[in-house]
Short mmCIF file of C-alpha atoms and ligand atoms in Angstrom, two decimals:
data_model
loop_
_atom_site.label_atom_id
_atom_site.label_comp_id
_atom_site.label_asym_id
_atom_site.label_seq_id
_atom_site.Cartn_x
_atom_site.Cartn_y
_atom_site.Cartn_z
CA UNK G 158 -175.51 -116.87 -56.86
CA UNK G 159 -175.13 -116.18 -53.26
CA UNK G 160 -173.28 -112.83 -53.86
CA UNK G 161 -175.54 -111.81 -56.36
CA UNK G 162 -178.32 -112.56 -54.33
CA UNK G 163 -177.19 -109.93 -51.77
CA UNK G 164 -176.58 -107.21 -54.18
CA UNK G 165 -180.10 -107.73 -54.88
CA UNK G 166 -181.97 -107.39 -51.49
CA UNK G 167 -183.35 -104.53 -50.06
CA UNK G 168 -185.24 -101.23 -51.61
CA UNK G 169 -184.91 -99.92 -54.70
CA UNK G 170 -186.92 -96.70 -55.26
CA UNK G 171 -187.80 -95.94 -59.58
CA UNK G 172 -185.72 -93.31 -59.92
CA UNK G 173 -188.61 -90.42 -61.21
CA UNK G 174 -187.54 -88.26 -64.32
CA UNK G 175 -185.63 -85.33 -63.46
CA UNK G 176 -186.46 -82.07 -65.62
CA UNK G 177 -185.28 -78.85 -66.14
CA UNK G 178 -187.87 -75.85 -66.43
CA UNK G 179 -188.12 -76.40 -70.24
CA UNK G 180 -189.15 -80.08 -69.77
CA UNK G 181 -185.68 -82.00 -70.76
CA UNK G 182 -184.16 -83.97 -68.86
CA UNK G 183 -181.60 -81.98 -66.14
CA UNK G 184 -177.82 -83.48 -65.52
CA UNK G 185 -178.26 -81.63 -62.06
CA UNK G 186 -180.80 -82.30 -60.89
CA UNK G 187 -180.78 -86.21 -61.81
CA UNK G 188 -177.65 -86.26 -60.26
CA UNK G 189 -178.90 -84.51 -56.62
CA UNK G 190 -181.62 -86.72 -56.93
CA UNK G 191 -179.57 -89.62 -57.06
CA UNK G 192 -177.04 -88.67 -54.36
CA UNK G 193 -180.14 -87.64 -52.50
CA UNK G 194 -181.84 -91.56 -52.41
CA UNK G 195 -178.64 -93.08 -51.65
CA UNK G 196 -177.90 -90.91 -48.76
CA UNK G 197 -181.43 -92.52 -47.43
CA UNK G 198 -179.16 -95.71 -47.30
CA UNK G 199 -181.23 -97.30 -50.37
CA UNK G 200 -179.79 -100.70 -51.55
CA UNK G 201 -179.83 -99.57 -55.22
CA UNK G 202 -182.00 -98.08 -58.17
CA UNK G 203 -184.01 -99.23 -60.85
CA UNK G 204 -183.63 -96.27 -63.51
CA UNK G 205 -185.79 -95.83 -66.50
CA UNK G 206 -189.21 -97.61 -65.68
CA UNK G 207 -192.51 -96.47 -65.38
CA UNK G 208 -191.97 -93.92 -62.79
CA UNK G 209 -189.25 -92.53 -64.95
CA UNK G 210 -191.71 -91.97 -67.49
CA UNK G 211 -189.66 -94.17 -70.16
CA UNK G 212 -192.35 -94.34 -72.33
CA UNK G 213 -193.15 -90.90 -73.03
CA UNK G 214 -188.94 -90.02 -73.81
CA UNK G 215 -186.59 -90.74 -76.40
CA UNK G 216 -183.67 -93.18 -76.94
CA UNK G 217 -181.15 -90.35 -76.46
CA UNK G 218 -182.96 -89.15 -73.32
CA UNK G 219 -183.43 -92.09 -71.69
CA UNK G 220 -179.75 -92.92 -72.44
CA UNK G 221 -178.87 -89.43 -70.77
CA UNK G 222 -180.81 -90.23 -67.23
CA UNK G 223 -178.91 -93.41 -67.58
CA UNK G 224 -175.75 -91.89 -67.80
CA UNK G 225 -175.89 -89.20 -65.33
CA UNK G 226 -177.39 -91.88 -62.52
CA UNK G 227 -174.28 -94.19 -63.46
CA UNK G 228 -171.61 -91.12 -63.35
CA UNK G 229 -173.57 -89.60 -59.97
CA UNK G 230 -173.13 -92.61 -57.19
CA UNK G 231 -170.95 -94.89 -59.47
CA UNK G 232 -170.52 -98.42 -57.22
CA UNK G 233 -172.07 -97.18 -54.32
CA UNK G 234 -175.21 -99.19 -54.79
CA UNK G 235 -177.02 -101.62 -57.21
CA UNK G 236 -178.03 -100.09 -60.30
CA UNK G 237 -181.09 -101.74 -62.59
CA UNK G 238 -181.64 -100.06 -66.22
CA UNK G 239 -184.87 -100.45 -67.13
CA UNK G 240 -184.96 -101.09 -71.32
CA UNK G 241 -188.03 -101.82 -72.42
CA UNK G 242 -188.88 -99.95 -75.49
CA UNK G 243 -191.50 -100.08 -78.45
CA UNK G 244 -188.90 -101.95 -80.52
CA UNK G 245 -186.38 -104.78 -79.96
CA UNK G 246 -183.54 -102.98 -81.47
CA UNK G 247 -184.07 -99.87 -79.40
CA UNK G 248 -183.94 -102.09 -76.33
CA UNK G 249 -180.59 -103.77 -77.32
CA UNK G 250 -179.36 -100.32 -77.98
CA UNK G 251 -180.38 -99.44 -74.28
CA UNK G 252 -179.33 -102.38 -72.77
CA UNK G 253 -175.53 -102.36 -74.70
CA UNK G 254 -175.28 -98.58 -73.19
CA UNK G 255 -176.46 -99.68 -69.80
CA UNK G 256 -173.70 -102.25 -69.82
CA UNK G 257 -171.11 -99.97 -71.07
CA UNK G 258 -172.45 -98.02 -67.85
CA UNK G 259 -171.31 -100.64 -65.35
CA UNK G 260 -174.92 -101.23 -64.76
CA UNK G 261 -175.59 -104.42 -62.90
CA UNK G 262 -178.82 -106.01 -64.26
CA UNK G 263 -181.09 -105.19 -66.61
CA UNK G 264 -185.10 -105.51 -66.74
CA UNK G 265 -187.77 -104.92 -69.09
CA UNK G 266 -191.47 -105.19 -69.68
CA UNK G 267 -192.99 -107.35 -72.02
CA UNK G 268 -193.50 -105.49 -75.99
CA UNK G 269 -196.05 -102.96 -75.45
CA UNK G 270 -199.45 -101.59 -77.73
CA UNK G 271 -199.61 -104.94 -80.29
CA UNK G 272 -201.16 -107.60 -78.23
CA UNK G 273 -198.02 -110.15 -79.16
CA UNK G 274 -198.03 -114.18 -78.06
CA UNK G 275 -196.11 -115.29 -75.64
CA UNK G 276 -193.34 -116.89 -78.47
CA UNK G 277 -193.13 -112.99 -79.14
CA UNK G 278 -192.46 -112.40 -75.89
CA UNK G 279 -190.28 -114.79 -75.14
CA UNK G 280 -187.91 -113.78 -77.97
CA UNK G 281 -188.01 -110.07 -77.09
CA UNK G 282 -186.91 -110.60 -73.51
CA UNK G 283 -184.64 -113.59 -74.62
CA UNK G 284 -183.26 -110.59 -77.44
CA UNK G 285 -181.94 -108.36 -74.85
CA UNK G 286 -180.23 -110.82 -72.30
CA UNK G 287 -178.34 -112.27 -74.91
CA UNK G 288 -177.34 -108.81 -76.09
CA UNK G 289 -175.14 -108.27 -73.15
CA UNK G 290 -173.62 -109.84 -70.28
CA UNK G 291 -176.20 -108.72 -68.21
CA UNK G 292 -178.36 -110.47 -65.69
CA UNK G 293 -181.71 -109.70 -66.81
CA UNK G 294 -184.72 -109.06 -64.15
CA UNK G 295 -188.45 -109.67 -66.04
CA UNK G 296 -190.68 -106.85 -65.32
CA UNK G 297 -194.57 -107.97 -64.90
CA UNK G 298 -196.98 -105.52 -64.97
CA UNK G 299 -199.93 -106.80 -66.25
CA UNK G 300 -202.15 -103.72 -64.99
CA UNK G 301 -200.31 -101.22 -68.14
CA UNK G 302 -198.90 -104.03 -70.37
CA UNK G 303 -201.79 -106.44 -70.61
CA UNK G 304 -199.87 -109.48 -70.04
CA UNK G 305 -199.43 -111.47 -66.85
CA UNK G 306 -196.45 -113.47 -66.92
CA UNK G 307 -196.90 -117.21 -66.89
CA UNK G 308 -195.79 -120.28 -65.17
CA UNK G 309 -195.06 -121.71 -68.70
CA UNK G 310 -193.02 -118.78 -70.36
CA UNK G 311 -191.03 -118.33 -67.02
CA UNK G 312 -189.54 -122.00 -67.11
CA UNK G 313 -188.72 -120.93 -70.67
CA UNK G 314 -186.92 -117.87 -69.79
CA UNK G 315 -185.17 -119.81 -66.83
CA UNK G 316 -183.31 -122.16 -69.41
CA UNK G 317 -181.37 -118.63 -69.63
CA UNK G 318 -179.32 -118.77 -66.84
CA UNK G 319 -178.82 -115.09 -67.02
CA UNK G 320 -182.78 -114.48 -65.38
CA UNK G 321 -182.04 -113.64 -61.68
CA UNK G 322 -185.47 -112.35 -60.58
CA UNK G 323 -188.94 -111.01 -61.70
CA UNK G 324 -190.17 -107.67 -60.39
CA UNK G 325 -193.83 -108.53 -59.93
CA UNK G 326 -196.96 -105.70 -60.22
CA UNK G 327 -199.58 -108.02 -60.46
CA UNK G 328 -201.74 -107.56 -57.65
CA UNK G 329 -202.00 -111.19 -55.86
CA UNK G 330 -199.42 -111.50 -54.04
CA UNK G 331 -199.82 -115.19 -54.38
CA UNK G 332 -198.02 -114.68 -57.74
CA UNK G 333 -194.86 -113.65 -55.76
CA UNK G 334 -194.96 -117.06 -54.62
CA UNK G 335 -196.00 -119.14 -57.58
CA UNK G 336 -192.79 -117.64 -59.07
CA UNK G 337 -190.31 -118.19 -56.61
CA UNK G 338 -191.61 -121.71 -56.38
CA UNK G 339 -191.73 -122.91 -60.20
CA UNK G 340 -187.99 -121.57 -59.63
CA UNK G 341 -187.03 -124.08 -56.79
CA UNK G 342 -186.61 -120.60 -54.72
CA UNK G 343 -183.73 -119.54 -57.44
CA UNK G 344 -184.79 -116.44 -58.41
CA UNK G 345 -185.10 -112.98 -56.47
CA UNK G 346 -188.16 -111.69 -56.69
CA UNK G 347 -188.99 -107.82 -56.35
CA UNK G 348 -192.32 -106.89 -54.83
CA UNK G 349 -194.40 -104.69 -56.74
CA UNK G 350 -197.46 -102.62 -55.72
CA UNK G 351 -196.03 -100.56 -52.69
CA UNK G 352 -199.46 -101.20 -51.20
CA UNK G 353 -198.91 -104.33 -50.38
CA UNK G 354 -195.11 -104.20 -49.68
CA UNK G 355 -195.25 -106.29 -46.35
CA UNK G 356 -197.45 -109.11 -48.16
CA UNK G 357 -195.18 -109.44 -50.81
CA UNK G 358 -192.20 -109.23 -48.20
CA UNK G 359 -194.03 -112.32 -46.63
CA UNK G 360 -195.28 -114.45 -49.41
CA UNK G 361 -191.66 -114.40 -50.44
CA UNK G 362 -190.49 -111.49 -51.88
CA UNK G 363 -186.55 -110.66 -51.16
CA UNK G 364 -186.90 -106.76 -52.10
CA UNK G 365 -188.84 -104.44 -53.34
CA UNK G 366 -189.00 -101.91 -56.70
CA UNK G 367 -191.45 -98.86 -56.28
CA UNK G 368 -193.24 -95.90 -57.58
CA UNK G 369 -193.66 -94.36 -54.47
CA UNK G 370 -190.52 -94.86 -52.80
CA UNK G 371 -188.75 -92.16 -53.08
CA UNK G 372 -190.67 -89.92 -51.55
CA UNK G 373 -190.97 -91.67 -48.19
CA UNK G 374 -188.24 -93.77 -48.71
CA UNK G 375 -187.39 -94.19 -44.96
CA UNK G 376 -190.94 -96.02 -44.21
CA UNK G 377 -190.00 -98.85 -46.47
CA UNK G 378 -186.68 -99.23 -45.26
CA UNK G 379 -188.39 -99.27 -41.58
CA UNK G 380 -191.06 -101.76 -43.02
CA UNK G 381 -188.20 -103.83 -44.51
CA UNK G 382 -186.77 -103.84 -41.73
CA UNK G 383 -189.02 -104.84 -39.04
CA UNK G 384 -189.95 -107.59 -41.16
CA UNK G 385 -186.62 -109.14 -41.47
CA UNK G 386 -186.22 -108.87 -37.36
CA UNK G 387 -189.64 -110.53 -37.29
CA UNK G 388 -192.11 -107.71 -35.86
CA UNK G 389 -194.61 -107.82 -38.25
CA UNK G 390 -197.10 -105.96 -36.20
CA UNK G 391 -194.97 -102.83 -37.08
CA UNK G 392 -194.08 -103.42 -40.42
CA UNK G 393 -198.53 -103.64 -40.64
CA UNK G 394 -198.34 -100.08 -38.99
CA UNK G 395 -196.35 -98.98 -41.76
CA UNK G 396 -198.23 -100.25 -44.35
CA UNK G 397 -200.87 -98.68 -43.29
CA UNK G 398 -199.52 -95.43 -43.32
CA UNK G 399 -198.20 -95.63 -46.45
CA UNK G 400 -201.51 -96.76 -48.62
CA UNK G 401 -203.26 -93.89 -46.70
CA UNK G 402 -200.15 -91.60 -48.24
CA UNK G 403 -200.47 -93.28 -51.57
CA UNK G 404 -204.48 -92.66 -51.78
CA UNK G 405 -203.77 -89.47 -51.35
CA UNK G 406 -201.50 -88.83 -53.49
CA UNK G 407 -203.32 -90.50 -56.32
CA UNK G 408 -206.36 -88.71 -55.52
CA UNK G 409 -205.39 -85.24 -57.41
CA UNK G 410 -206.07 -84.03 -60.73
CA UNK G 411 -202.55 -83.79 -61.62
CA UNK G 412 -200.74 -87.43 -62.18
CA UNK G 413 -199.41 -89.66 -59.05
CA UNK G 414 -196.00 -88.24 -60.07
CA UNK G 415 -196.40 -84.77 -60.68
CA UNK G 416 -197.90 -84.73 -56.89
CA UNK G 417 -194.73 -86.59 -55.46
CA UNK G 418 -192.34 -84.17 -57.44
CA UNK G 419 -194.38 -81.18 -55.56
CA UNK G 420 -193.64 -82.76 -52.33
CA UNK G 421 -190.35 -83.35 -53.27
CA UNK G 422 -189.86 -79.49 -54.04
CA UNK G 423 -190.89 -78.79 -50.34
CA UNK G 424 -188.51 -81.27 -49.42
CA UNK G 425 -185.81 -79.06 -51.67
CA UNK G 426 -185.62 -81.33 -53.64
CA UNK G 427 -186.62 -80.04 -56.84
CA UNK G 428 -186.54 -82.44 -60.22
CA UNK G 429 -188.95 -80.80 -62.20
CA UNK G 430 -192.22 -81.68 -63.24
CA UNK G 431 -194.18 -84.09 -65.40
CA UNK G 432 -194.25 -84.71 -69.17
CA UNK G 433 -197.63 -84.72 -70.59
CA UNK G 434 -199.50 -86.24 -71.38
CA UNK G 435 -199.42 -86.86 -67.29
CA UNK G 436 -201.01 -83.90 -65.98
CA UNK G 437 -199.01 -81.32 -63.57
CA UNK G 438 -201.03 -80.41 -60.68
CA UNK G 439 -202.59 -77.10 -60.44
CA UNK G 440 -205.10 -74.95 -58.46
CA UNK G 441 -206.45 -76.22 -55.94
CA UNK G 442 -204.53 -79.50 -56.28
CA UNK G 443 -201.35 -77.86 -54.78
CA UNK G 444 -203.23 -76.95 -51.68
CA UNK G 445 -203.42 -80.33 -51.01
CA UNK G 446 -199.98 -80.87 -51.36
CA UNK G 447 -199.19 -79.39 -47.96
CA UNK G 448 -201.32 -81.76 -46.26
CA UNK G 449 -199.93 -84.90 -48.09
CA UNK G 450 -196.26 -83.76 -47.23
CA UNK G 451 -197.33 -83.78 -43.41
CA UNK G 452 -198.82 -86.77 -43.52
CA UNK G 453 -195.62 -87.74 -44.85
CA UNK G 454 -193.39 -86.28 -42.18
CA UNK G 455 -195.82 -87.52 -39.52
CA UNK G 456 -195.56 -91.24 -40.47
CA UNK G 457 -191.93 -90.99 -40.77
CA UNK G 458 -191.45 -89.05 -37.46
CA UNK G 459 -193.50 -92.36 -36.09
CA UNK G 460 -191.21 -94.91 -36.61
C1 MN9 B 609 -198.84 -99.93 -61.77
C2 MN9 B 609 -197.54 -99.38 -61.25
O1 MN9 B 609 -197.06 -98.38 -61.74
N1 MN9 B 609 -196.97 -100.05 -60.27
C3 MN9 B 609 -195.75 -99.63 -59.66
C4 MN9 B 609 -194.73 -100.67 -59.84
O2 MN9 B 609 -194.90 -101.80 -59.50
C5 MN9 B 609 -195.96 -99.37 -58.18
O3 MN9 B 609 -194.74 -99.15 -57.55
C6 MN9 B 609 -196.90 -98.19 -58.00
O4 MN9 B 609 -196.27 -97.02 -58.45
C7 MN9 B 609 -197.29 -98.00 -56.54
O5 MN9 B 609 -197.72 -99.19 -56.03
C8 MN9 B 609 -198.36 -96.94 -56.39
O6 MN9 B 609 -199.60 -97.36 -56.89
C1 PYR B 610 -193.03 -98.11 -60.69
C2 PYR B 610 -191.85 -98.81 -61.02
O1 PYR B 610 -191.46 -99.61 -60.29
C3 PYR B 610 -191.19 -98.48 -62.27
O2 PYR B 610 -190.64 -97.40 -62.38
O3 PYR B 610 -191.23 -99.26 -63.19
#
């Protein structure tokens, strides 16, 4: 467990969905991107989630961003495929591939649009683990799923002893805790909401999975690491910084996403934009762009 727990610590940005012009997904530029994060000195990737816009692709496609991650940095870090689909069986498909990969864990969100109970659940997640050899990572994110994972079907899913960690969006951050105690401090737990990064880094948390890392990934490695040596004080600086970055960035027309990949293209770093139905920015949304790229550079120049 030790070993694994260390493969498992640190920052793992959502590796965003990387487009060509015509909207599919681009082998190049998936692969810069990648080489790009773990230049930053990122601990590993979580490919395929939310921020890679899983839901709105394809088995093949998603299979394709998996691949070209895999073949791009290889061993160099920890890689986490994301396979939670509509169905089961697509899923297992994605998970068998992932492992196939050399991925090292896998995660998924409960089922999705039918309001299932937790039994449901249970044998969805409990599905895909025993497809593979996998270690399997939950993924709770009650705010777009609808269910908050509890107490009662995570001692269930700990009889597997293939569940290393939950990667927790709920907002308290008290659940971070509640988690890693019903697990006698067994499991790794990945913080959630990058607003509240540090407080899930102090109620508990070993790492942290986000949205919004990768486009000011070296503020949560700083945060991460003034934490761990203790000056908190800093790490609150940070935080600070960052929600101000992440309200603005969530305060366009276009999607969250589409105005992080238009600060990543003044960073030359181009992957694209969004799939609809997330909206692109436009007008006078890219004006604003600018100024959320300098706050950016500002906050990072900081620290
Ligand atoms: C609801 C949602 O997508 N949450 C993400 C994952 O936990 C976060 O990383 C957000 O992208 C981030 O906190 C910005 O709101
Ligand atoms: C946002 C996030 O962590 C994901 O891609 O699932």
């Amino acid at each position: 467990m030790r070993l694994i727990v260390e493969k498992f610590k640190g920052i793992f940005p959502a590796f965003y969905a990387c487009y060509d012009e015509e909207g599919n997904i681009s082998e190049s530029r998936t692969k810069q991107f990648a080489n790009y994060l773990v230049s930053k000195g990122i601990q590993g990737l979580y490919v395929g989630g939310s921020s890679g816009e899983c839901i709105y692709q394809n088995l093949e496609e998603r299979k394709l961003t998996l691949r070209y991650v895999a073949e791009a940095v290889g061993h160099q870090i920890t890689l986490i495929a994301h396979v939670g689909a509509p169905s089961t069986r697509d899923s297992i498909e994605l998970a068998k591939y992932a492992e196939q990969l050399g991925y090292d864990a896998l995660s998924a969100i409960p089922p999705i649009y039918f309001v299932l109970p937790e039994d449901s659940i249970y044998h969805y997640w409990t599905d895909i683990l025993e497809s593979t050899n996998l270690p399997f990572i939950i993924y709770n994110i009650p705010q777009t799923t609808g269910y908050n994972l509890s107490i009662q079907l995570l001692n269930r899913m700990l009889q597997h002893g293939k569940v290393i960690g939950v990667k927790n969006s709920s907002m308290p951050v008290m659940d971070i805790e509640r988690f890693k105690t019903a697990s006698s401090n067994n499991l790794i737990l990945f913080n959630g909401p990058d607003e509240q990064f540090v407080a899930g880094r102090l109620m508990g948390a070993d790492s942290g999975i986000g949205g919004t890392y990768a486009v000011m990934v070296e503020l949560f490695l700083k945060a991460n690491e003034f934490i761990s040596s203790g000056d908190i004080a800093r790490a609150q600086q940070i935080q600070s910084d960052i929600n101000s970055i992440i309200i603005a960035l969530c305060s366009l027309n276009g999607s969250m996403y589409s105005a992080i990949k238009e600060v990543l293209k003044k960073n030359n770093m181009d992957i694209g934009s969004v799939r609809k139905p997330l909206q692109p920015v436009t007008g006078e949304d890219l004006q604003k762009i600018d100024e959320i790229k300098a706050m950016i550079d500002q906050a990072i120049a900081k620290y």
